[in-house]
PDB file of C-alpha atoms in Angstrom:
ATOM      1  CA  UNK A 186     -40.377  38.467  -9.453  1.00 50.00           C
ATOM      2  CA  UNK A 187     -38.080  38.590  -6.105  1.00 51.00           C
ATOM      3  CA  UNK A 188     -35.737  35.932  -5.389  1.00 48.00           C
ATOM      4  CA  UNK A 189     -35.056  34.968  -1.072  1.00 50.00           C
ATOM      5  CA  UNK A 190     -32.019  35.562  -0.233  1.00 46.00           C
ATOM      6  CA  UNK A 191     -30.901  31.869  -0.049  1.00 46.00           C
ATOM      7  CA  UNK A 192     -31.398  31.813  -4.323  1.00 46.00           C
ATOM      8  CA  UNK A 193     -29.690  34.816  -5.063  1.00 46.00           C
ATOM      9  CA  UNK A 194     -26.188  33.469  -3.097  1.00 44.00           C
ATOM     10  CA  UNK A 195     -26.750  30.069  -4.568  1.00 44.00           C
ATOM     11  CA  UNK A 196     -27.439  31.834  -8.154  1.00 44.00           C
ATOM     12  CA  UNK A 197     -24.043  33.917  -7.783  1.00 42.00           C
ATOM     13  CA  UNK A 198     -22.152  30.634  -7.121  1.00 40.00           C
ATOM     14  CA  UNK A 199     -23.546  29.096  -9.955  1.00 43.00           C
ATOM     15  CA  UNK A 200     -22.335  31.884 -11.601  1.00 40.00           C
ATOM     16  CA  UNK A 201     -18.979  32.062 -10.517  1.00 36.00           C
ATOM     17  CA  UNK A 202     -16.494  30.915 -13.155  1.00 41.00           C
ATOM     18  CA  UNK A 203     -14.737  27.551 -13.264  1.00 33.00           C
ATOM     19  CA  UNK A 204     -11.355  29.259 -12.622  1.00 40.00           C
ATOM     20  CA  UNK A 205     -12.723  30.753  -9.751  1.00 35.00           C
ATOM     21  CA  UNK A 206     -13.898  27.932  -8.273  1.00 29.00           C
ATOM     22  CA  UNK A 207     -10.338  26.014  -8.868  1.00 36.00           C
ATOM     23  CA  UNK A 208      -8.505  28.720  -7.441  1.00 30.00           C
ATOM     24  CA  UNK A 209      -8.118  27.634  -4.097  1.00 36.00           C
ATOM     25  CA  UNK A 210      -6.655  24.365  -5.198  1.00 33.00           C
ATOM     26  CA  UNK A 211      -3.636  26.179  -7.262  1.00 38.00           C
ATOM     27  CA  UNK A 212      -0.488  25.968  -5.688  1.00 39.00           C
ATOM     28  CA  UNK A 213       3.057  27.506  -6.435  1.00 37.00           C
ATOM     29  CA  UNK A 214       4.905  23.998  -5.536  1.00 45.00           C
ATOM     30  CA  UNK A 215       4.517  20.496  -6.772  1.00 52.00           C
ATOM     31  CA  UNK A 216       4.763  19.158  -3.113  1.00 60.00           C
ATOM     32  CA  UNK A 217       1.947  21.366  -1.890  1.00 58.00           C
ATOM     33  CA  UNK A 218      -1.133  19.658  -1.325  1.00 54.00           C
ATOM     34  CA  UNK A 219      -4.624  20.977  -2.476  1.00 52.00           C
ATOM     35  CA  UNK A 220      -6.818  22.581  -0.035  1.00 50.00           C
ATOM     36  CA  UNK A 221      -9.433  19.366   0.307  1.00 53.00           C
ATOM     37  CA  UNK A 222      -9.460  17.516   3.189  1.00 84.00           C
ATOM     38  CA  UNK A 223      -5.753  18.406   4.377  1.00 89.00           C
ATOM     39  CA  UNK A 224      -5.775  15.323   7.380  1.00 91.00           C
ATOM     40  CA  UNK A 225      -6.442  12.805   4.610  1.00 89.00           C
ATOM     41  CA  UNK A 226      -4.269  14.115   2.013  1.00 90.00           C
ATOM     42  CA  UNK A 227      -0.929  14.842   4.219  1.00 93.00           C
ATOM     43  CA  UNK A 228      -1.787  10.950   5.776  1.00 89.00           C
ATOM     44  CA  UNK A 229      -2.178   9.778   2.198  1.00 86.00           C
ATOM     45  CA  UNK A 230       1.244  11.468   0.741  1.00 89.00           C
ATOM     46  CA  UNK A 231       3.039  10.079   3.834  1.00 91.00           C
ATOM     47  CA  UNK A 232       1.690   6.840   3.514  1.00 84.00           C
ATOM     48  CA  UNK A 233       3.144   6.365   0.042  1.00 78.00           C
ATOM     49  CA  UNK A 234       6.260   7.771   0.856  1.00 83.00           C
ATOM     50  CA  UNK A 235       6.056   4.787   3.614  1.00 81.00           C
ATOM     51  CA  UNK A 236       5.023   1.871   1.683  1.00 70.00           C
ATOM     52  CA  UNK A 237       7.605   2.648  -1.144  1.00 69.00           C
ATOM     53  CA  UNK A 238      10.067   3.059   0.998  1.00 70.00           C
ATOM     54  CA  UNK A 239      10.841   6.601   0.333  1.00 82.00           C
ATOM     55  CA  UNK A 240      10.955   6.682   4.477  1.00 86.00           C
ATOM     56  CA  UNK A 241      13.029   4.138   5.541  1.00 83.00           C
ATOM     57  CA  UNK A 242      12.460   2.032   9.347  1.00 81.00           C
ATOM     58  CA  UNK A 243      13.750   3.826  11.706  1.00 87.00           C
ATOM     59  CA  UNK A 244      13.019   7.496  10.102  1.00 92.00           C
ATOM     60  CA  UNK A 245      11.814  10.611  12.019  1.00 94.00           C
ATOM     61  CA  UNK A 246       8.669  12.594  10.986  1.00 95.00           C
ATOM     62  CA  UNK A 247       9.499  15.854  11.866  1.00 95.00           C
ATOM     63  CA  UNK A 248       5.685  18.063  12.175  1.00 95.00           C
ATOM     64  CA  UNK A 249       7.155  20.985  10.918  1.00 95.00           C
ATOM     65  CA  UNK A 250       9.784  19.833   8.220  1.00 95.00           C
ATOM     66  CA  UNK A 251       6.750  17.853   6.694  1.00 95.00           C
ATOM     67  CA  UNK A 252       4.200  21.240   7.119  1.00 95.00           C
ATOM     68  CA  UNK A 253       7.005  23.086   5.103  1.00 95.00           C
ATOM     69  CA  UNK A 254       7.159  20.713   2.835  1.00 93.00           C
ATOM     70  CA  UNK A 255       3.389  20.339   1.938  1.00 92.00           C
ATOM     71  CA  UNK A 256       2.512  24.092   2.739  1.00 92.00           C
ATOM     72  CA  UNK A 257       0.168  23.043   5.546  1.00 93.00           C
ATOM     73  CA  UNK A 258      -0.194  23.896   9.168  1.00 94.00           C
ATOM     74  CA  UNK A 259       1.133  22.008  11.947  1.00 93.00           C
ATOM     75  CA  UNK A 260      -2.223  20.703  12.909  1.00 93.00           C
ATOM     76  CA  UNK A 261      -3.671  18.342  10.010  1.00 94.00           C
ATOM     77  CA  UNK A 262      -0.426  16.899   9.723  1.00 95.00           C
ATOM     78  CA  UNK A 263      -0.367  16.349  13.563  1.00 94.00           C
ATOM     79  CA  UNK A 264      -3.867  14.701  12.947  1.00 94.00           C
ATOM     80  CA  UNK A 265      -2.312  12.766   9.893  1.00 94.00           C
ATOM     81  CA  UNK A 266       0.523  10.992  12.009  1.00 95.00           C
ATOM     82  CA  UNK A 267      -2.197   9.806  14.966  1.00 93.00           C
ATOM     83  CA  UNK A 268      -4.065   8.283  11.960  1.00 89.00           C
ATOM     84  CA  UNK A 269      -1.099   6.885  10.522  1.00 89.00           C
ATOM     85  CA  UNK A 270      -0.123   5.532  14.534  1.00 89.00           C
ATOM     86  CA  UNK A 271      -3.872   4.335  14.062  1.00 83.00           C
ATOM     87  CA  UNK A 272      -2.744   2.199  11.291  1.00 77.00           C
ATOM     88  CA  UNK A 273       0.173   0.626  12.586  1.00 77.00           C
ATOM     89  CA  UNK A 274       2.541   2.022   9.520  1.00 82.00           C
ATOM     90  CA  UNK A 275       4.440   4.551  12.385  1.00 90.00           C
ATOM     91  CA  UNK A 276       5.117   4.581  16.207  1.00 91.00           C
ATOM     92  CA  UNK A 277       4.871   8.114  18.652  1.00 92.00           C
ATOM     93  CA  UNK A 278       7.906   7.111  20.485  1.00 90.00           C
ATOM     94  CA  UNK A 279       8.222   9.074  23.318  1.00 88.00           C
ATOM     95  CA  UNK A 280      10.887  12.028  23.524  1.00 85.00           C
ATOM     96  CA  UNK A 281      11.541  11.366  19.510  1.00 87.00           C
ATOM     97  CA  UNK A 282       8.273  11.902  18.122  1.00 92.00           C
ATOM     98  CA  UNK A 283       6.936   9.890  15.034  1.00 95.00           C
ATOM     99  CA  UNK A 284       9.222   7.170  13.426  1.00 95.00           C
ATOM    100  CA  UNK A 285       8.882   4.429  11.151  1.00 91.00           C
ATOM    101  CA  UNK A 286       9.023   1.317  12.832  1.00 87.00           C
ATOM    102  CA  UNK A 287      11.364  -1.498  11.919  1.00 81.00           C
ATOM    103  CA  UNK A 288       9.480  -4.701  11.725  1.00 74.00           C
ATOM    104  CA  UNK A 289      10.950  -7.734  13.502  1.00 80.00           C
ATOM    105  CA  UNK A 290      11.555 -11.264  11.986  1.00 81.00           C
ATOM    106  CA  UNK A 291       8.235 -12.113  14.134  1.00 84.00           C
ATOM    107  CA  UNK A 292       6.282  -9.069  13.224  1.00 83.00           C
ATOM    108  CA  UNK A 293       6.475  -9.662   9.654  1.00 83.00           C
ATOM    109  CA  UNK A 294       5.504 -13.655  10.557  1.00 86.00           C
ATOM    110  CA  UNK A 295       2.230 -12.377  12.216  1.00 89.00           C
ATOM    111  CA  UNK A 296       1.396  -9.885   9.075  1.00 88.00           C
ATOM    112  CA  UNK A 297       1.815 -12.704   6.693  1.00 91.00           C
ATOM    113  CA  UNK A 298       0.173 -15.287   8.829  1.00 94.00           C
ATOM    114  CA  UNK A 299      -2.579 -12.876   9.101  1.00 94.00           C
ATOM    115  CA  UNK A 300      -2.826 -12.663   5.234  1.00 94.00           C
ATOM    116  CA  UNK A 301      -2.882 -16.232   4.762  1.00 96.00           C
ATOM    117  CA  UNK A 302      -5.817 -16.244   7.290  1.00 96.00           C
ATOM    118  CA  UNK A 303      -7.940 -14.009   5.840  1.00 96.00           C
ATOM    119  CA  UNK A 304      -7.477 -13.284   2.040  1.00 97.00           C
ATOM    120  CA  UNK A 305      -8.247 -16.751   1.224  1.00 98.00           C
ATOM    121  CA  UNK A 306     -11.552 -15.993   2.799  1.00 97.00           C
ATOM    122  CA  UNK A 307     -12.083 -13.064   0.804  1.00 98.00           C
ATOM    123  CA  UNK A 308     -11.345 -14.685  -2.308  1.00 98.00           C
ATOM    124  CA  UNK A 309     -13.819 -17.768  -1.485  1.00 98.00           C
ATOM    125  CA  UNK A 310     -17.123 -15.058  -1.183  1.00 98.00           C
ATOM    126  CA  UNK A 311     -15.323 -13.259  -4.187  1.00 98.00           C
ATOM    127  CA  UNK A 312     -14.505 -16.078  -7.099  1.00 98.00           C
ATOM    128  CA  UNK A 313     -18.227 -16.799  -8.003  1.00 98.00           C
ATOM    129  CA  UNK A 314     -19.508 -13.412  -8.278  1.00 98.00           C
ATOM    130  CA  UNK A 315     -15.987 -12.353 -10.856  1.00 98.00           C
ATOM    131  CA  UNK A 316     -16.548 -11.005 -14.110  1.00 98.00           C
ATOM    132  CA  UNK A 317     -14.976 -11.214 -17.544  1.00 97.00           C
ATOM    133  CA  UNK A 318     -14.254  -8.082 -17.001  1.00 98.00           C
ATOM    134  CA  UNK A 319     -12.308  -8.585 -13.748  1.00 98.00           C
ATOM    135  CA  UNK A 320      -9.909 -11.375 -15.195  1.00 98.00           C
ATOM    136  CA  UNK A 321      -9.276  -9.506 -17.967  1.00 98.00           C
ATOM    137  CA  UNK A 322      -8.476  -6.025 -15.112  1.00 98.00           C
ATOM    138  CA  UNK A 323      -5.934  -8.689 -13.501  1.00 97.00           C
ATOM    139  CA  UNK A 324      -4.291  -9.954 -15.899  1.00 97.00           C
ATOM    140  CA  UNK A 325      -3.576  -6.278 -17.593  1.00 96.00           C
ATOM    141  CA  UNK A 326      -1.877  -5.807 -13.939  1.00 95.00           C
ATOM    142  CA  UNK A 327       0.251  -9.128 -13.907  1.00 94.00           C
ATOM    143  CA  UNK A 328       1.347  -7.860 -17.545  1.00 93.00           C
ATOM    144  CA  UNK A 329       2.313  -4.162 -16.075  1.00 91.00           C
ATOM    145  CA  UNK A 330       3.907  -6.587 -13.004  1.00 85.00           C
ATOM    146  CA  UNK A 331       6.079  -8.750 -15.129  1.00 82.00           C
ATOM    147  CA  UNK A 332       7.239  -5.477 -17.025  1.00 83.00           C
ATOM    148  CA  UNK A 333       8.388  -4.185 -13.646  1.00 78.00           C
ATOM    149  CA  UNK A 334       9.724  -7.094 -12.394  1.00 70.00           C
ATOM    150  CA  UNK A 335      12.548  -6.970 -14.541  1.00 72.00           C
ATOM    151  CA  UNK A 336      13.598  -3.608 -13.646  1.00 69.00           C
ATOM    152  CA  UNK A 337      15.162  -3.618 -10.135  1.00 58.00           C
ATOM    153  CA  UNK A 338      14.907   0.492 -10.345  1.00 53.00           C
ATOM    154  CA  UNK A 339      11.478   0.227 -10.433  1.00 55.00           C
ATOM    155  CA  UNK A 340      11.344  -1.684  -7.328  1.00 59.00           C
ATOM    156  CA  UNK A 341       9.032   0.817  -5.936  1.00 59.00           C
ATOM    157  CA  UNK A 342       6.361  -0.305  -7.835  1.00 70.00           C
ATOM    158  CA  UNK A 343       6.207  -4.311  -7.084  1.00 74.00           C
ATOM    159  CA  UNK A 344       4.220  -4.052  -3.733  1.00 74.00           C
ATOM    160  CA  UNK A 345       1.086  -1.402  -5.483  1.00 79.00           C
ATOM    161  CA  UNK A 346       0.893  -4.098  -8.485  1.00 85.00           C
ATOM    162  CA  UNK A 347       1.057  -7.092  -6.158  1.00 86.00           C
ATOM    163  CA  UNK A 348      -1.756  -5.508  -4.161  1.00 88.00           C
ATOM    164  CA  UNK A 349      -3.504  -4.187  -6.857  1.00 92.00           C
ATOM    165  CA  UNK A 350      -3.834  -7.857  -8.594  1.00 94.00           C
ATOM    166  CA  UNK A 351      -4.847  -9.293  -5.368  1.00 95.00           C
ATOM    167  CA  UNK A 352      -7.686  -6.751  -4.793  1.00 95.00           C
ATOM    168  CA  UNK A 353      -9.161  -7.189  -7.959  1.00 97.00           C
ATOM    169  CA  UNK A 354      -9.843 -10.715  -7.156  1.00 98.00           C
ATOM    170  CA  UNK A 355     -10.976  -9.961  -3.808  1.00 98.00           C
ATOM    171  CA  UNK A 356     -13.745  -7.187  -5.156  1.00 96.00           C
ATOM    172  CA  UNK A 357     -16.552  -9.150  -5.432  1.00 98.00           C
ATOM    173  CA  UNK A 358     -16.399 -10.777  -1.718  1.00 97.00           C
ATOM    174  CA  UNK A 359     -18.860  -7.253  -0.917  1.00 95.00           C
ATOM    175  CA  UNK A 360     -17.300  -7.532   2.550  1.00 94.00           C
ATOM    176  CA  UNK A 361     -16.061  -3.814   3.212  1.00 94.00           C
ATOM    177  CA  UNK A 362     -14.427  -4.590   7.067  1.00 94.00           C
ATOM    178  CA  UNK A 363     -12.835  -7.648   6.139  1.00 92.00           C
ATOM    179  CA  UNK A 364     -11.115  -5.491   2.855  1.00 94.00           C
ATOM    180  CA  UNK A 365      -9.816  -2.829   5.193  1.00 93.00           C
ATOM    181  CA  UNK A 366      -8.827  -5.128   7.911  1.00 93.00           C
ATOM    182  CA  UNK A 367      -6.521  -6.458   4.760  1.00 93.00           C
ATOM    183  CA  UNK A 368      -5.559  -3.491   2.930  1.00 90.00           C
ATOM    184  CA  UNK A 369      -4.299  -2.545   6.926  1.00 87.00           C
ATOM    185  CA  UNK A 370      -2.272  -5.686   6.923  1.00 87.00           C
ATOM    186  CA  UNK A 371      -0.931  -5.009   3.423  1.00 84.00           C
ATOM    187  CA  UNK A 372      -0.491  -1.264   3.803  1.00 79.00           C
ATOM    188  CA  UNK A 373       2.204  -2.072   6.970  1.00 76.00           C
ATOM    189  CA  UNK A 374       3.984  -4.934   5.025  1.00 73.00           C
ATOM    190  CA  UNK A 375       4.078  -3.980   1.253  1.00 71.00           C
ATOM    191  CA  UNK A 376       7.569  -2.016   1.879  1.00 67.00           C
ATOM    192  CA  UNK A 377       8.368  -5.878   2.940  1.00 69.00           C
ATOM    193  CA  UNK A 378       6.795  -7.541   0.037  1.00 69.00           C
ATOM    194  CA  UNK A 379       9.369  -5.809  -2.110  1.00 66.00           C
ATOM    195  CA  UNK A 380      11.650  -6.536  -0.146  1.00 63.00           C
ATOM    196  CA  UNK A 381      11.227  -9.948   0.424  1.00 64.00           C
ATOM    197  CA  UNK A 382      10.662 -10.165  -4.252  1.00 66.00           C
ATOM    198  CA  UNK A 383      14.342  -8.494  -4.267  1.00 66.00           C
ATOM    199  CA  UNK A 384      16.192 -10.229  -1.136  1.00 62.00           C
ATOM    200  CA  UNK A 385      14.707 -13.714  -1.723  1.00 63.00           C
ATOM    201  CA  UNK A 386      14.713 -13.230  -6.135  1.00 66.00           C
ATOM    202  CA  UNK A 387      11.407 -14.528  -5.638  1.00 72.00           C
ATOM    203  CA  UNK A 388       9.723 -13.293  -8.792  1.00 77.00           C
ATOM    204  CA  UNK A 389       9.547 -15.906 -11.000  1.00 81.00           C
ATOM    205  CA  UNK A 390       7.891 -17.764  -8.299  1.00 87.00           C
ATOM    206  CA  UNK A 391       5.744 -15.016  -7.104  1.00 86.00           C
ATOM    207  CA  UNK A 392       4.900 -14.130 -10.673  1.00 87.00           C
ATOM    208  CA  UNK A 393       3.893 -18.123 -12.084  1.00 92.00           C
ATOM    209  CA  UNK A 394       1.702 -18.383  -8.988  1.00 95.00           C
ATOM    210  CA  UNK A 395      -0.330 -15.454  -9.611  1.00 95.00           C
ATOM    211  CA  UNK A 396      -0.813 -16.867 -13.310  1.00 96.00           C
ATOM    212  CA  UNK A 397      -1.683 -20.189 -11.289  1.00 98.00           C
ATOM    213  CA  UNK A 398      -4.061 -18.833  -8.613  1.00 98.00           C
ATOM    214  CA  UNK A 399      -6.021 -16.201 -11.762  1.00 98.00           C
ATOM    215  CA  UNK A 400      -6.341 -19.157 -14.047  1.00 98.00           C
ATOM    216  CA  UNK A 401      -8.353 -21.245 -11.073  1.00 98.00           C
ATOM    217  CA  UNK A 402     -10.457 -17.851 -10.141  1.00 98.00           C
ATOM    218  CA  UNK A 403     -11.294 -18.072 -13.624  1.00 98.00           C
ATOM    219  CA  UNK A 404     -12.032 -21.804 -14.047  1.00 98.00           C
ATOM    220  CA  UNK A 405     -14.410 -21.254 -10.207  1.00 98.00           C
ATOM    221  CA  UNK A 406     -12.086 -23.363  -8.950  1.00 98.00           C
ATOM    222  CA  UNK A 407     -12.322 -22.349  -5.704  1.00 98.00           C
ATOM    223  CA  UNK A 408     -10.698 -24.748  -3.612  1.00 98.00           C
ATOM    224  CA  UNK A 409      -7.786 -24.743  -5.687  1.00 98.00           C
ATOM    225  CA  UNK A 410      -7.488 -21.082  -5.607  1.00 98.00           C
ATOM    226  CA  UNK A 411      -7.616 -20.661  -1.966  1.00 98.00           C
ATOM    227  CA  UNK A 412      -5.438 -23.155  -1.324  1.00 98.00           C
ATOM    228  CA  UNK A 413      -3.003 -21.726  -3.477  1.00 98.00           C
ATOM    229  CA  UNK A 414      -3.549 -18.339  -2.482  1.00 98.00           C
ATOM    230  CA  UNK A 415      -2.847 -19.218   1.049  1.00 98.00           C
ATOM    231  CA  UNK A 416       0.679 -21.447   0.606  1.00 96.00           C
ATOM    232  CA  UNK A 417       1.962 -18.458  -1.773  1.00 94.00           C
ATOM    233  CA  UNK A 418       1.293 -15.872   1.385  1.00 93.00           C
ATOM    234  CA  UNK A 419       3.035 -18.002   3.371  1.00 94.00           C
ATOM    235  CA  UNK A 420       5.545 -18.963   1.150  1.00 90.00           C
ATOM    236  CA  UNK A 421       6.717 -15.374   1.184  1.00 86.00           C
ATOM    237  CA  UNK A 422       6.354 -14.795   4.593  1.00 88.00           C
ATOM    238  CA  UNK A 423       8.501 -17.427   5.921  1.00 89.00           C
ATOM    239  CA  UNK A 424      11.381 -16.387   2.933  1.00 85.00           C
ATOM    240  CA  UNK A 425      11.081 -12.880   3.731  1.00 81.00           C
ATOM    241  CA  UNK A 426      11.392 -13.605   7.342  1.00 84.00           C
ATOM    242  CA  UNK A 427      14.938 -16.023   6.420  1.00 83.00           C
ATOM    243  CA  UNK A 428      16.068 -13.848   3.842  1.00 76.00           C
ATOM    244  CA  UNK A 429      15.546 -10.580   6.565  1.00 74.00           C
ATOM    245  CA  UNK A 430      17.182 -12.505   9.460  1.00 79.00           C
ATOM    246  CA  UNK A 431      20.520 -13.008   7.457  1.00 78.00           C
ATOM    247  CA  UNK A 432      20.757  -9.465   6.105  1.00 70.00           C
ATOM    248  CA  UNK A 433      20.258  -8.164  10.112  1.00 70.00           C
ATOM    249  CA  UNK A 434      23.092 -10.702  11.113  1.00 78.00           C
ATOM    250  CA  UNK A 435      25.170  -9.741   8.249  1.00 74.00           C
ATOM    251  CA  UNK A 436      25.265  -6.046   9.141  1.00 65.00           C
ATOM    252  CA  UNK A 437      25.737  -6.891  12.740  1.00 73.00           C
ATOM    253  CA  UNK A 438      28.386  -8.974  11.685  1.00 77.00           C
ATOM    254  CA  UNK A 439      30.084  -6.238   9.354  1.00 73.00           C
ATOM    255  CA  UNK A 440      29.618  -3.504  12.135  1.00 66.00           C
ATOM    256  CA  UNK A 441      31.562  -5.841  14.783  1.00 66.00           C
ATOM    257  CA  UNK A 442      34.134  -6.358  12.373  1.00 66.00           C
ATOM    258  CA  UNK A 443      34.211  -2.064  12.038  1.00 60.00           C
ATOM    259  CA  UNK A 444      32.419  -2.395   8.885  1.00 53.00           C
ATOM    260  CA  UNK A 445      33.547  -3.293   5.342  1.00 50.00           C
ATOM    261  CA  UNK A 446      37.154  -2.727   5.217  1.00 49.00           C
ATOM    262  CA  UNK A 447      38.132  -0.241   2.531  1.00 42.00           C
ATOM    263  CA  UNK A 448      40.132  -0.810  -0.804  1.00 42.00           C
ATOM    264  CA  UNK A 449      43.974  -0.265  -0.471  1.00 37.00           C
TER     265      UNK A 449
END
């Protein structure tokens, strides 16, 4: 019996071992990124780095410090910072390159008025479709979100819980454009939801109401919920905003004065 050509290649691939097939995706550096989809995967490590604040507003993204870091060519992560400019989460300046962007006072009002526009939608289309399973998903977060709360050097890790809680209750809403208009919004303030839970000491609040607004979600209260939902977005907006004005006028107050004076 002959085989075409087309069987015999796709029989040798079958054949090839799974080592051999992994090989490509072996590296000699924990920072190096697999060979997948290299635009994706530099966006997505930079995008972290971003939201936990690892890159700080007002940083420069350097193309070729971050392809020596992550083994890569210049080009996907060229193609990663236009898609991360896309996003709103950094600015091409011009004659500087890429930077993070610090977020005005008013810029962070907009996000979180935004929020408080739209997830309360969401979570109308998604409260009557939720599942056992789903409140029980959430409320495993809010436990792993209390634990962290308490632990100011974990502070990295309040805005992916406080999303991650929120999502969950949005998942059932099956509106895909609406979810990514909103993970947008929270992708470019979650570095200021953290900030606003350690400036403001606004967990116990922020923690009771998401008890509050996943006990309604469960009972299909779904008035209540959205109602709630939408004064605790705002809530945190307008304190964030307060508690971000004071710490900008502080330091411009301590660098008129030529800074903290030093101990004698």
């Amino acid at each position: 019996m002959r085989y075409s050509r087309r069987e015999t290649m796709c029989s040798r691939r079958q054949a090839l071992p799974l080592d051999a097939l992994n090989m490509d995706l072996e590296t000699t550096s924990d920072s190096a990124i697999p060979r997948q989809s290299l635009t994706s995967a530099v966006a997505d490590k930079l995008r972290d780095q971003i939201i936990r604040g690892e890159l700080p507003e007002g940083a420069q993204l350097r193309q070729d410090a971050i392809a020596t870091q992550y083994q890569v060519s210049r080009i996907p992560v060229r193609e990663a910072l236009r898609q991360l400019d896309a996003e709103g989460l950094i600015a091409i300046v011009p004659n500087r390159g890429a930077i993070v962007p610090a977020l005005s006072p008013d810029d962070i009002e907009e996000l979180f008025s935004i929020r408080a526009l739209l997830e309360p939608e969401v979570l109308k289309l998604s409260i009557p479709r939720l599942t056992e399973d789903d409140f029980s998903e959430a409320a495993a977060v809010l436990r792993k979100y209390v634990s962290e709360l308490r632990r100011d050097d974990h502070v990295s890790a309040w805005g992916r819980l406080n999303w991650q809680f929120h999502s969950i209750l949005y998942s059932r809403a099956n509106q895909p454009r609406f979810m990514a208009v909103i993970r947008n919004v929270n992708n470019n303030g979650e570095r200021y939801t953290r900030l606003q839970l350690y400036l403001t000491h606004g967990m116990k609040r922020a923690n009771e109401e998401h008890h509050q607004i996943l006990e309604l979600c469960r009972q299909r209260e779904v008035t209540q919920a959205c109602k709630l939902l939408r004064e605790h977005i705002r809530y945190a907006g307008e304190s964030l905003k307060q508690a971000l004005e004071q710490k900008r006028n502080d330091a411009q107050a301590n660098s008129g004065n030529g800074g903290p004076r030093s101990k004698s």
